[in-house]
XYZ file of C-alpha atoms in Angstrom:
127
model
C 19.896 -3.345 12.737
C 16.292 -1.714 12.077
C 15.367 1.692 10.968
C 12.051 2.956 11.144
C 10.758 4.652 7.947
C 8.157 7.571 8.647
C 7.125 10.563 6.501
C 4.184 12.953 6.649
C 3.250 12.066 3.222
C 1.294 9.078 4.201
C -1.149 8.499 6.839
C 0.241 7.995 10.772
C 0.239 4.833 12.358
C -2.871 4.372 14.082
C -1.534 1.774 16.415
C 1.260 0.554 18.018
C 3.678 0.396 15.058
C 5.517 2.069 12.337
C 4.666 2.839 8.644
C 7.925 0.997 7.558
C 11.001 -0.504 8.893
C 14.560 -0.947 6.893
C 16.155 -4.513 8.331
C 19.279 -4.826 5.819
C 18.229 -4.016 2.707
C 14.616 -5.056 3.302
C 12.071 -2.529 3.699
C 9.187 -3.806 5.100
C 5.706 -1.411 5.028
C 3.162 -1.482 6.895
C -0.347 -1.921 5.381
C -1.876 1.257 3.926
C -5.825 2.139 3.789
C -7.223 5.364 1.882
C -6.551 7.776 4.604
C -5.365 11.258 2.986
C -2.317 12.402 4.915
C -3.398 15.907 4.283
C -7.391 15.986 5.759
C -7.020 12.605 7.653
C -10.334 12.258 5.310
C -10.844 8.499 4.622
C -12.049 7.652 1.156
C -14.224 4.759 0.840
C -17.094 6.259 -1.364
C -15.339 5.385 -5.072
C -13.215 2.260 -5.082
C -11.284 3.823 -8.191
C -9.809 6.776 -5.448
C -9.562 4.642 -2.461
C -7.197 2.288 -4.454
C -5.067 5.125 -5.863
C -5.192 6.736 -2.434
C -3.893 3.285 -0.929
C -0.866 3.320 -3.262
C 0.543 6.693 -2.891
C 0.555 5.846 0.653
C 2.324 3.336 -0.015
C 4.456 5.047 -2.899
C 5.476 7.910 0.033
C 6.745 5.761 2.384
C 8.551 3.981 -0.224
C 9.872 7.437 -1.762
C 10.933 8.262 1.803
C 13.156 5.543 2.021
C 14.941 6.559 -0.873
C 13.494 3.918 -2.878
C 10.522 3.617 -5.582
C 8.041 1.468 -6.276
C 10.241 -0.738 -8.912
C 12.395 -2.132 -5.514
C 9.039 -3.514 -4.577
C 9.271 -7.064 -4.667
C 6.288 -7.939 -3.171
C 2.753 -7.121 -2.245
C 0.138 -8.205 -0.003
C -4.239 -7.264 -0.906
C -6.840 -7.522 1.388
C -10.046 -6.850 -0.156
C -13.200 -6.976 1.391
C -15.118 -7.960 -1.937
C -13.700 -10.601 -4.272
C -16.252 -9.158 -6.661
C -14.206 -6.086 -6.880
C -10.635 -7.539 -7.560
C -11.004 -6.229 -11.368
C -11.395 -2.654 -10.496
C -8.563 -3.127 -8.183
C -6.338 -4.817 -10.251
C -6.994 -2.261 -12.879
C -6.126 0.871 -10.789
C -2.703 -1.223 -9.840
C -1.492 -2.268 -13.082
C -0.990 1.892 -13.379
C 1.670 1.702 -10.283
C 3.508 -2.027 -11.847
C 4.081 -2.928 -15.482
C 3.494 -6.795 -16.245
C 7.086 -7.417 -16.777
C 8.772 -6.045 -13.365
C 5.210 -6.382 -11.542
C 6.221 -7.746 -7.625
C 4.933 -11.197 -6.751
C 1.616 -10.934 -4.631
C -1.668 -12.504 -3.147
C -4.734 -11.162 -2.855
C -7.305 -11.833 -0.034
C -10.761 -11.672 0.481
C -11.313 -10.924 4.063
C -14.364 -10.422 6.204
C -13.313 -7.094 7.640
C -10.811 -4.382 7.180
C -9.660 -1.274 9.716
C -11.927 1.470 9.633
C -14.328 -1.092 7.132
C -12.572 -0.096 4.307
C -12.771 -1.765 0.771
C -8.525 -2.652 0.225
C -5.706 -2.170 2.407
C -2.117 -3.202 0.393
C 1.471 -3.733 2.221
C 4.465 -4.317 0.472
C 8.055 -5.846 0.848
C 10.718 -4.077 -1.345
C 14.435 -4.379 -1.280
C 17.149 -2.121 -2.015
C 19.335 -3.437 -4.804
């Protein structure tokens, strides 16, 4: 049995599908971009902010399934420059310590929605 996860704390689907979905214990979310819930602004102009935007999407909908960002177990990157992974990285390693950090991959890819610089999704489970 599924059951879709959705919270006005993070951005809307723009598309046919859902921020998040519980199967089991499994919450699965979608991939989040630096829209701000609030303005619907879209912040692209400091890669710093649009990362940190990107994760407390992500950090709502995993707040509004009752869970928090330690049940993540893993994460998905798309960047759109391999040149910025550092800055990235460095902005993540705020939201995961080393030791309970989720396993991941990180992608260069040609394009993102809305052209933006890093779109993450995540897997987490409920223990």
């Amino acid at each position: 049995m599924k059951k879709i996860i959705q919270t006005k704390n993070a951005p809307a689907p723009i598309g046919p599908y859902n921020q998040a979905i519980f199967a089991g214990n499994t919450l699965y979310v979608s991939g989040q971009i630096a829209l701000d819930p609030e303005s619907g602004d879209l912040i692209t102009d400091d890669l710093e902010k649009e990362t940190v935007q990107v994760l407390e999407n992500l950090k709502a909908i995993i707040t509004e399934a009752g869970l928090t960002m330690d049940h993540i177990v893993k994460t998905s990157i798309f960047i759109s420059d391999m040149n910025n992974f550092g800055r990235i990285n460095e902005v993540y390693s705020r939201y995961f310590d080393s030791e309970n950090a989720p396993a991941r991959e990180t992608v260069e890819v040609a394009n993102l929605p809305k052209f933006v610089n890093v779109e993450i999704s995540a897997i987490a489970v409920k223990f």
